[in-house]
Structures are given as structure tokens and as C-alpha cells.
Short mmCIF file of C-alpha atoms (C1' of nucleotides) in Angstrom, two decimals:
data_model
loop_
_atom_site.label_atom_id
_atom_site.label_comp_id
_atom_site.label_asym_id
_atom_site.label_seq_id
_atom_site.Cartn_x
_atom_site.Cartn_y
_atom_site.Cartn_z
CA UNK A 1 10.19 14.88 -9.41
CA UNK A 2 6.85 13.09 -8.80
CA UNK A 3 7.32 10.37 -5.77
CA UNK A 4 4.81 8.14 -4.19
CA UNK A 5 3.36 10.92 -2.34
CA UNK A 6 2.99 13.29 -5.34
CA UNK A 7 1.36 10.66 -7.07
CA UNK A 8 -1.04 9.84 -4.66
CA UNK A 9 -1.72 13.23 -4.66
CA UNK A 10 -2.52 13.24 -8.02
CA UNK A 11 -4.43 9.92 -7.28
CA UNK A 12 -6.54 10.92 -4.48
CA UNK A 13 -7.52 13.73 -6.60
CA UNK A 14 -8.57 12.64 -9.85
CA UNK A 15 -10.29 8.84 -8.08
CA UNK A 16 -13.04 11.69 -6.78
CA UNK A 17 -13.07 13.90 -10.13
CA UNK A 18 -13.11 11.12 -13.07
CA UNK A 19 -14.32 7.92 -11.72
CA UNK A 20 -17.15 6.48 -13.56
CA UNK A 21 -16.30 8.69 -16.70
CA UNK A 22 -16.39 7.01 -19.95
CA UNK A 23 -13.04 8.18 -22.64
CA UNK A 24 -14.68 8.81 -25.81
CA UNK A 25 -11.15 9.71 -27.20
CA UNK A 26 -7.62 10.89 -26.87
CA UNK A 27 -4.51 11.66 -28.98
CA UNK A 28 -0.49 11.91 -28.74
CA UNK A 29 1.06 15.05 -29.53
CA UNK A 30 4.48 13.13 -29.11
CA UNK A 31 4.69 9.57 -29.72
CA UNK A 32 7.19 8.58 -27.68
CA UNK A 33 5.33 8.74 -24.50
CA UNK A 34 3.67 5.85 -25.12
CA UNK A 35 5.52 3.19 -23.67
CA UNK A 36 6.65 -0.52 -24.08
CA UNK A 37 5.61 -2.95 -24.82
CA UNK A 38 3.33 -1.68 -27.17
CA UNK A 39 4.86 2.01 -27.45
CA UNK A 40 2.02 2.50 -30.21
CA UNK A 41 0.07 5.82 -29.69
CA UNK A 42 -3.02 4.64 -32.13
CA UNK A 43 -3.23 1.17 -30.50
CA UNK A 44 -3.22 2.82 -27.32
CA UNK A 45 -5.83 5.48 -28.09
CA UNK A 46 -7.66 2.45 -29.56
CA UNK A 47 -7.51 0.65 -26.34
CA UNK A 48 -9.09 3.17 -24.17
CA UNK A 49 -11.76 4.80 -26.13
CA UNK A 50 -15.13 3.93 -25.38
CA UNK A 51 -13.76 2.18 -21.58
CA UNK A 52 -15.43 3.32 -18.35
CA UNK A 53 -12.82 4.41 -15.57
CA UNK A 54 -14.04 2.44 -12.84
CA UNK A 55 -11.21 3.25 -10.70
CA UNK A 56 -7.95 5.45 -9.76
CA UNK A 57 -5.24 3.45 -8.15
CA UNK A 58 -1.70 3.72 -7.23
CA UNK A 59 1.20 1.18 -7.28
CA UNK A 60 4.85 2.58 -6.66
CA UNK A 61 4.95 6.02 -8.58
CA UNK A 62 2.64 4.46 -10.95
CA UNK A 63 -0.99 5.79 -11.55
CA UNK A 64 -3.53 3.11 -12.91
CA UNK A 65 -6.77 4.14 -14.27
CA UNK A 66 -8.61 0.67 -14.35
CA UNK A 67 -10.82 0.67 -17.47
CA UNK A 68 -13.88 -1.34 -18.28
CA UNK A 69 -13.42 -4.77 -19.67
CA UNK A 70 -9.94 -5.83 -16.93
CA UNK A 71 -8.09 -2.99 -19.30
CA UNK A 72 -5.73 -0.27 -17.57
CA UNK A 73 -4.37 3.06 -18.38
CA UNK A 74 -0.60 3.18 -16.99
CA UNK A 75 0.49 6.83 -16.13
CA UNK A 76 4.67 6.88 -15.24
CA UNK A 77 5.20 10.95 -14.68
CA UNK A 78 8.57 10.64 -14.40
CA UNK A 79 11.00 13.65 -13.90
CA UNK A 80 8.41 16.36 -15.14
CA UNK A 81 5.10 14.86 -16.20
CA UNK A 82 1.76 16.46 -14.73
CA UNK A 83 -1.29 14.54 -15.24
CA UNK A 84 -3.55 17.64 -15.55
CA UNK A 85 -7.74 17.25 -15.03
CA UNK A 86 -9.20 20.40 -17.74
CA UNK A 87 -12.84 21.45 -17.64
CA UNK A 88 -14.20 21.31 -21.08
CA UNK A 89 -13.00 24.35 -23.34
CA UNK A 90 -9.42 25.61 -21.28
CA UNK A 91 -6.70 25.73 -22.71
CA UNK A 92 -3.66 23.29 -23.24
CA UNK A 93 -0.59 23.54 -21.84
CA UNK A 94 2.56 24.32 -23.91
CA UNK A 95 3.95 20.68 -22.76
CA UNK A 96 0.83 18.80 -23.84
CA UNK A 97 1.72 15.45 -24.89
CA UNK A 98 -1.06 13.77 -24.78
CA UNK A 99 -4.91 14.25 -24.34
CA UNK A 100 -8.06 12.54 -23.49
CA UNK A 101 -11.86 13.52 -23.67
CA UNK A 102 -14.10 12.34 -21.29
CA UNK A 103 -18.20 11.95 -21.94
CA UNK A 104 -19.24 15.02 -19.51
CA UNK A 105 -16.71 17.24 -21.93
CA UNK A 106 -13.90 17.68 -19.64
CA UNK A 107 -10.30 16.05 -20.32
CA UNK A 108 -7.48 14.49 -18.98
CA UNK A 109 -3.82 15.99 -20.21
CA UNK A 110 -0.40 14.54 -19.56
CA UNK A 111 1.97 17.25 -19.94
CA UNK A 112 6.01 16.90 -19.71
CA UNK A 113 8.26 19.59 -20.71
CA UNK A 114 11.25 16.75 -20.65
CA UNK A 115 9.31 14.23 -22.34
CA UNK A 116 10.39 11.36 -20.35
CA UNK A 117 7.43 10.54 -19.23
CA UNK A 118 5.38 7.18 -20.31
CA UNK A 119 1.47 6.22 -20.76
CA UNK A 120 0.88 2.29 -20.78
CA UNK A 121 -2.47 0.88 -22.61
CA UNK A 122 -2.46 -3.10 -20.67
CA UNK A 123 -5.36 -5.40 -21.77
CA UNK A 124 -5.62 -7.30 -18.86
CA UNK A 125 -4.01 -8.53 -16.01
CA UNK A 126 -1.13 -10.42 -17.52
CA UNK A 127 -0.32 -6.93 -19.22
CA UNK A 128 -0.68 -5.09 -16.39
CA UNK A 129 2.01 -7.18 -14.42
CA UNK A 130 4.18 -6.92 -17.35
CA UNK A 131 4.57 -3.09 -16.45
CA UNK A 132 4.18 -3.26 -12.99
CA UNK A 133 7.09 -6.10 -13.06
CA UNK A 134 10.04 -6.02 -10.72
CA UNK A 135 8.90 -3.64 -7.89
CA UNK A 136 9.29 -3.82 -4.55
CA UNK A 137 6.66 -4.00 -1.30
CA UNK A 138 4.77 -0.49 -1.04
CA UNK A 139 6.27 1.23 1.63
CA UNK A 140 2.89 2.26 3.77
CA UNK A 141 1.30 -1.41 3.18
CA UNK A 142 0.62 -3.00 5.78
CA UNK A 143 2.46 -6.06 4.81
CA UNK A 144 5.72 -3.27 5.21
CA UNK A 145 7.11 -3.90 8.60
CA UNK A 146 10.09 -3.64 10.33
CA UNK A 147 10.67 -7.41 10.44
CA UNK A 148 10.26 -7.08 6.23
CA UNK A 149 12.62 -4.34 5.93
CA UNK A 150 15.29 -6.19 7.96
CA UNK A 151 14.82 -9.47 5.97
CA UNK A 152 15.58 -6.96 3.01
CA UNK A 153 18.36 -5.01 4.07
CA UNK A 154 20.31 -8.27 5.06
CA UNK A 155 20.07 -10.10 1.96
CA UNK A 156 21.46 -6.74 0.53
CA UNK A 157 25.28 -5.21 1.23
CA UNK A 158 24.58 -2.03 -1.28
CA UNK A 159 24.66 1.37 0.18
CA UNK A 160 21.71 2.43 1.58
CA UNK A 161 20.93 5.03 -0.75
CA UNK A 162 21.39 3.69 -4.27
CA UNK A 163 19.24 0.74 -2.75
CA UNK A 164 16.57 2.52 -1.27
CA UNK A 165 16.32 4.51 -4.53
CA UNK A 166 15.78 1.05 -6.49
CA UNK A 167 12.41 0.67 -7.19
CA UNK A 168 13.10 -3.24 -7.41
CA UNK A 169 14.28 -3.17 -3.07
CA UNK A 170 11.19 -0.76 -1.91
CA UNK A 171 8.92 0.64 -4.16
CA UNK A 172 7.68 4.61 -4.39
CA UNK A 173 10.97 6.42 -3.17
CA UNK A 174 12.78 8.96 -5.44
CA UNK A 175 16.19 11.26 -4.62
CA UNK A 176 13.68 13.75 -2.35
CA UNK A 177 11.97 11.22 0.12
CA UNK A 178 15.48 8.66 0.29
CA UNK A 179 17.43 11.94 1.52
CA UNK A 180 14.71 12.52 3.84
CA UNK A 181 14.11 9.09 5.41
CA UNK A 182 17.81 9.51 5.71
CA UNK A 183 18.15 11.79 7.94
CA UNK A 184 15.27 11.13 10.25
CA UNK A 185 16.90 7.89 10.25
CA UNK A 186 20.48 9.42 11.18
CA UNK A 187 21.71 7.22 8.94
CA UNK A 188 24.35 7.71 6.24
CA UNK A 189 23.60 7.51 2.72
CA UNK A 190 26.88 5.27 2.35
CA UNK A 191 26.04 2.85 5.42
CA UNK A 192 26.07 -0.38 3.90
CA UNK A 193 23.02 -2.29 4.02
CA UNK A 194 23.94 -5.18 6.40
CA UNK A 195 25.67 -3.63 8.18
CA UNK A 196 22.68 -1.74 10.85
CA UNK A 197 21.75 -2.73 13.77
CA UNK A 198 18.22 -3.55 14.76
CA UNK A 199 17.44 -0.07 16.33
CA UNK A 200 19.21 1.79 12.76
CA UNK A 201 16.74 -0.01 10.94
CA UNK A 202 13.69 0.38 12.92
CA UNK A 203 14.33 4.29 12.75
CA UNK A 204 14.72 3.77 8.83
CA UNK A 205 11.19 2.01 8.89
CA UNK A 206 10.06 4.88 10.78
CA UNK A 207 12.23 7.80 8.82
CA UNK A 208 10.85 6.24 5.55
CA UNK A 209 6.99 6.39 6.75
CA UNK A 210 7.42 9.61 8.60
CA UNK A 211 8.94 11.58 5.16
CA UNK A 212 6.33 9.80 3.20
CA UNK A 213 3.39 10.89 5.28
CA UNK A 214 4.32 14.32 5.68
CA UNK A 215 4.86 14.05 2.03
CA UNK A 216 1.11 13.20 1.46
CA UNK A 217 -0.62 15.72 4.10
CA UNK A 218 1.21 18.54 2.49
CA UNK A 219 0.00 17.40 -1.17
CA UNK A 220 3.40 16.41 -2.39
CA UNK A 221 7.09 18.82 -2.81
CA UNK A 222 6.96 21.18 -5.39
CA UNK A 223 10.65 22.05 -6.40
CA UNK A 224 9.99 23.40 -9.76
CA UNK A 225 7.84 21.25 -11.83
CA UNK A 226 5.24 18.68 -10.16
CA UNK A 227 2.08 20.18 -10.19
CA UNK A 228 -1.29 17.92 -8.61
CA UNK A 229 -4.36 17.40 -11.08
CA UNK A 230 -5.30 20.52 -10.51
CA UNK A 231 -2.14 23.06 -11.62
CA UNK A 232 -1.80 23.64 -7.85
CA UNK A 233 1.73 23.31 -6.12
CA UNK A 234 2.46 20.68 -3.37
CA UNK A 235 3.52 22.08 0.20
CA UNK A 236 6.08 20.38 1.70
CA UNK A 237 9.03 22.11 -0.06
CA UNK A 238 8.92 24.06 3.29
CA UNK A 239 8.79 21.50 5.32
CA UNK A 240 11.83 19.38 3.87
CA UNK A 241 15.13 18.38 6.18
CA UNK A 242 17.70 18.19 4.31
CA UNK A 243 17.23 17.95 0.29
CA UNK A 244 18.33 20.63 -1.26
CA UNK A 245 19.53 22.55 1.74
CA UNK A 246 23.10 21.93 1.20
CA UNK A 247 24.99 24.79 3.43
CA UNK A 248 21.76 25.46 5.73
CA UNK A 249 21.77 24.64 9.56
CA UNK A 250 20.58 21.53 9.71
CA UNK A 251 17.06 21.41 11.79
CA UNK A 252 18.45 18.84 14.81
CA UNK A 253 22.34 20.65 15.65
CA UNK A 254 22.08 23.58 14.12
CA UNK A 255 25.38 22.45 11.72
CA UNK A 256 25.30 23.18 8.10
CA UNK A 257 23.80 20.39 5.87
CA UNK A 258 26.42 18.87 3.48
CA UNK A 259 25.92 17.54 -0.40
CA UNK A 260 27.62 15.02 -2.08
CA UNK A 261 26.72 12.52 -5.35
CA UNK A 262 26.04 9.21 -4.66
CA UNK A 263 25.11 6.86 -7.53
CA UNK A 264 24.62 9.85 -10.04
CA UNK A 265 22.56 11.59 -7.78
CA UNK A 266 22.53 14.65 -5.50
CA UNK A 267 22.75 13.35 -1.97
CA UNK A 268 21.85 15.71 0.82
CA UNK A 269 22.46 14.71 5.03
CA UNK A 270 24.00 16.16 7.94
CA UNK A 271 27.47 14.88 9.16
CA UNK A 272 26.68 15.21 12.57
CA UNK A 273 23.73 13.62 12.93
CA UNK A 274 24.11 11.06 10.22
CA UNK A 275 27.89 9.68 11.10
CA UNK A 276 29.49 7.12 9.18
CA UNK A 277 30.97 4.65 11.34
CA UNK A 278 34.31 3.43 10.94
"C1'" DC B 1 24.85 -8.92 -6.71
"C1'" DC B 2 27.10 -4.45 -7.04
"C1'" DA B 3 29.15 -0.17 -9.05
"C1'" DC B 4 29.41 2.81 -12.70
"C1'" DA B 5 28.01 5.29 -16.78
"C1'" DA B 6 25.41 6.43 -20.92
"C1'" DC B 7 20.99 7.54 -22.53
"C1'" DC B 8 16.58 9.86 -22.98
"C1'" DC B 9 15.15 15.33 -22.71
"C1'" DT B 10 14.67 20.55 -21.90
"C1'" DG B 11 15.07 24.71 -19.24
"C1'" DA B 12 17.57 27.15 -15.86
"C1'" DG B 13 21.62 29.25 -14.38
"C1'" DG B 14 26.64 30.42 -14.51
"C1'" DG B 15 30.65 32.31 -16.99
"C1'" DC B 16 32.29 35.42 -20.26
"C1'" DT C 1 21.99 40.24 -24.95
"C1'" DG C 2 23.62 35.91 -26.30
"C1'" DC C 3 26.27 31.83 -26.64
"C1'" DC C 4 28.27 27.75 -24.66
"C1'" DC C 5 28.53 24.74 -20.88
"C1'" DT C 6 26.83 22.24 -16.91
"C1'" DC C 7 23.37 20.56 -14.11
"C1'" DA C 8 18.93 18.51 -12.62
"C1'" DG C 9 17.23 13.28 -12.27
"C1'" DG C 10 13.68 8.21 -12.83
"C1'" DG C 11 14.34 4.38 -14.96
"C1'" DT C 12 16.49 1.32 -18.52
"C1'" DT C 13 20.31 -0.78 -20.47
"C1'" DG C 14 24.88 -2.30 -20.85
"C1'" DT C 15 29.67 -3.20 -19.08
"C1'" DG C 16 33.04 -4.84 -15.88
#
DNA sequence: CCACAACCCTGAGGGC
DNA sequence: TGCCCTCAGGGTTGTG
């Protein structure tokens, strides 16, 4: 599952590799991924043909590929969606769902064996706000302190992990790096929001940089599917605390690491280190 | 605001 | 080998 730092891999990568390239053409080999408001594959193909890519940017788990003329190309990957660079003349993958040539020959393929994936054509910057509506401040901004994350968390008296997993409260987190933060937080995933101290939520702050960083320098967690631009797998599977380690020592005390659902979703931590206060 | 659940999808893995 | 079932989850939508 592509999170902020698996698509800034795929970011980082492609801003060097297809900046400054003109799309001379695309198509949809299933319709459905293009997404609302316009959801129409021709309109969108329409849209970007003929547009320079003047840059590669990243907001939440959103890729943008500003296009000539204040126009965007809006890349949501989703649970299993690669955005895939091809030199001119290799093959497609059996997931293609949609393709787009570039004017030195190569081309750009989203591929998602679930199909849940979305591409966004947005004609300027009213458009572009439109899908990028209703998310929260990027976690490794600046503008992200601890003083902001308190003023959050207060207003707030959800559980910490359904709420850090809502793009709306902080933007860029997913199941892997909220389990992770987590735990280098030794915090609960049921502690309720208002209810931490000041020193519990400067170590979230910190947890939630921290699992994002490591995130990024290891190009992203490959548990099955993500892929960067390149085909190439993402590191930090090996690297990761507690998701998906249920019954494993955990790294701090040595105790095994527990699972449970919380708000639909798999919800790894260690009991010992991550208490739940009574 | 908060909790919960269905929905969109397909492949992997377990049980028999 | 094969069939059925469950599970995985990001985000949207709807209900209470």
C-alpha cells in the first residue's frame, strides 16, 4: 500500500526522468480509473495531450504532474497502483490500465491489479483544489510542529489510530506508517486523542517523522505490491517495528508483538511498551 | 464529531 | 488439483 513515502519515492524518481517531456498521447485500458469529477477517460486523454510536464510534485499520497497551461495530472495509487516509467518499445504489464507516450518515445504506465486506483485530469487551480480538498497539514512541512499537532489532537477525542489514518487530521499516513509512529511513540492505538500529555505527543511528532523518514531513505515498504517508477522494490520491509510482525519479539523488550482490528484495519503494537492506561 | 460498515477489486492462502 | 471462503486495505459514502 503506497504511503507518503512510497510516493515520494515514486516522485523523486520520475521529477528527474520526465520533467520537461511533452505527452503526445495516452489511453485507458479500464475506464474506471479515471476519477471524479470528470471520471471521463477521452476528456482526460484530451486534457493532457500535447501539455509539457513542467513539474513532479507530491501532496499527501497524491502525485501531481503539473502540465503546461496551470493543467495537472492527478495520480491516487491507492492499494496496488504502480506508476511505472517504460523506455520506448518494453513491454506492458498484465495490470496496465492506463498509458501515456511521451515525445522522446518512452511512456508512462499506471498499472493496478485491484483497480482501485484513480488518475485526475484538473484544468487549473480551482480543479486542482477540488481533488486535493479536505486534507490535512503534510506531516514533514515545516509548518508541522509539535505545537500544530497538539492544537489537533485536542480539538479531537477519536482514537489515535482511526484519526491518524484520516487523511482529513494529517495527511500522507496509511495502516503501515500509523502502526509504526505508534510504537516509536509507545502509544496505544486506542489512546484517545485528548487525552496525552505533552511529552506523549511530542514522541508522536517525533514517532510520525522518524517512520516516515526511514520510510523515504529506504525507497518505500514493499509488502507485496508497491513497486517505485522503476519495477524495483522499496527496502524498508526489513526495517519495520511492528506491522505485520504480529507474534515476533518486539525490537525494545524482547515480548511478542500483538494484532488486533481497529477501525477495519489490521492494527499491529506491543503491549508492553505501548500500555493503555486505565 | 465519532463509530461502524458496506463498497469498490483481485490474488493469495487456508480448509477440505 | 480444485473449489469455496476469508482476508488484505485507501478512501468514499451512508447510517445511527
Amino acid at each position: 500500500m503506497p504511503e507518503l513515502p512510497e510516493v515520494e519515492t515514486v516522485r523523486a524518481d520520475l521529477q528527474g526522468r520526465i520533467t520537461g517531456r511533452v505527452i503526445t498521447g495516452g489511453q485507458f485500458l479500464w475506464d474506471r480509473t479515471a476519477g471524479r469529477p470528470a471520471a471521463d477517460p477521452v476528456a482526460l486523454i484530451r486534457g493532457v495531450t500535447g501539455r509539457r510536464i513542467e513539474a513532479v510534485e507530491r501532496r499527501a499520497k497524491f502525485l501531481v504532474l503539473r502540465l503546461s497551461g496551470e493543467a495537472a495530472l492527478v495520480v491516487h495509487l491507492r492499494m496496488t497502483g504502480r506508476l511505472r516509467f517504460r523506455e520506448a518499445a518494453a513491454l506492458p504489464g498484465k495490470a496496465l490500465r492506463a498509458a501515456f507516450m511521451l515525445d522522446d518515445g518512452s511512456e508512462l504506465h499506471f498499472e493496478d491489479q485491484r483497480k482501485f486506483g484513480r488518475l485526475y485530469f484538473t484544468d487549473g487551480a480551482v480543479a486542482l483544489d477540488e481533488v486535493l480538498a479536505r486534507l490535512g497539514p503534510e506531516p514533514l512541512d515545516e509548518a508541522f510542529t509539535r505545537d500544530t499537532l497538539r492544537d489537533l489532537l485536542r480539538a479531537r477525542r477519536a482514537q489515535l489510530k482511526p484519526l491518524l489514518l484520516n487523511q482529513s487530521f494529517v495527511a500522507g499516513l496509511g495502516n503501515i506508517y500509523v502502526d509504526e509512529a505508534l510504537f516509536r511513540a509507545r502509544l496505544h492505538p486506542l489512546r484517545r486523542s485528548d487525552s496525552l500529555e505533552q511529552d506523549e505527543i511530542d514522541r508522536l511528532h517525533e514517532g510520525i517523522v522518524a517512520a516516515l523518514l526511514q520510510g523515504i531513505s529506504n525507497r518505500g515498504t514493499t509488502l507485496s505490491d508497491y513497486r517505485d517508477a522503476w519495477g524495483m522494490t522499496g527496502k524498508n520491509k526489513e526495517r519495520l517495528l511492528v506491522f505485520r510482525r504480529e507474534g515476533k519479539p518486539c525490537t525494545v523488550c524482547g515480548k511478542p508483538i500483538t494484532k488486533i482490528r481497529v477501525a477495519q484495519r489490521g492494527t499491529h503494537f506491543c503491549p508492553t511498551c505501548q500500555p493503555l492506561p486505565k
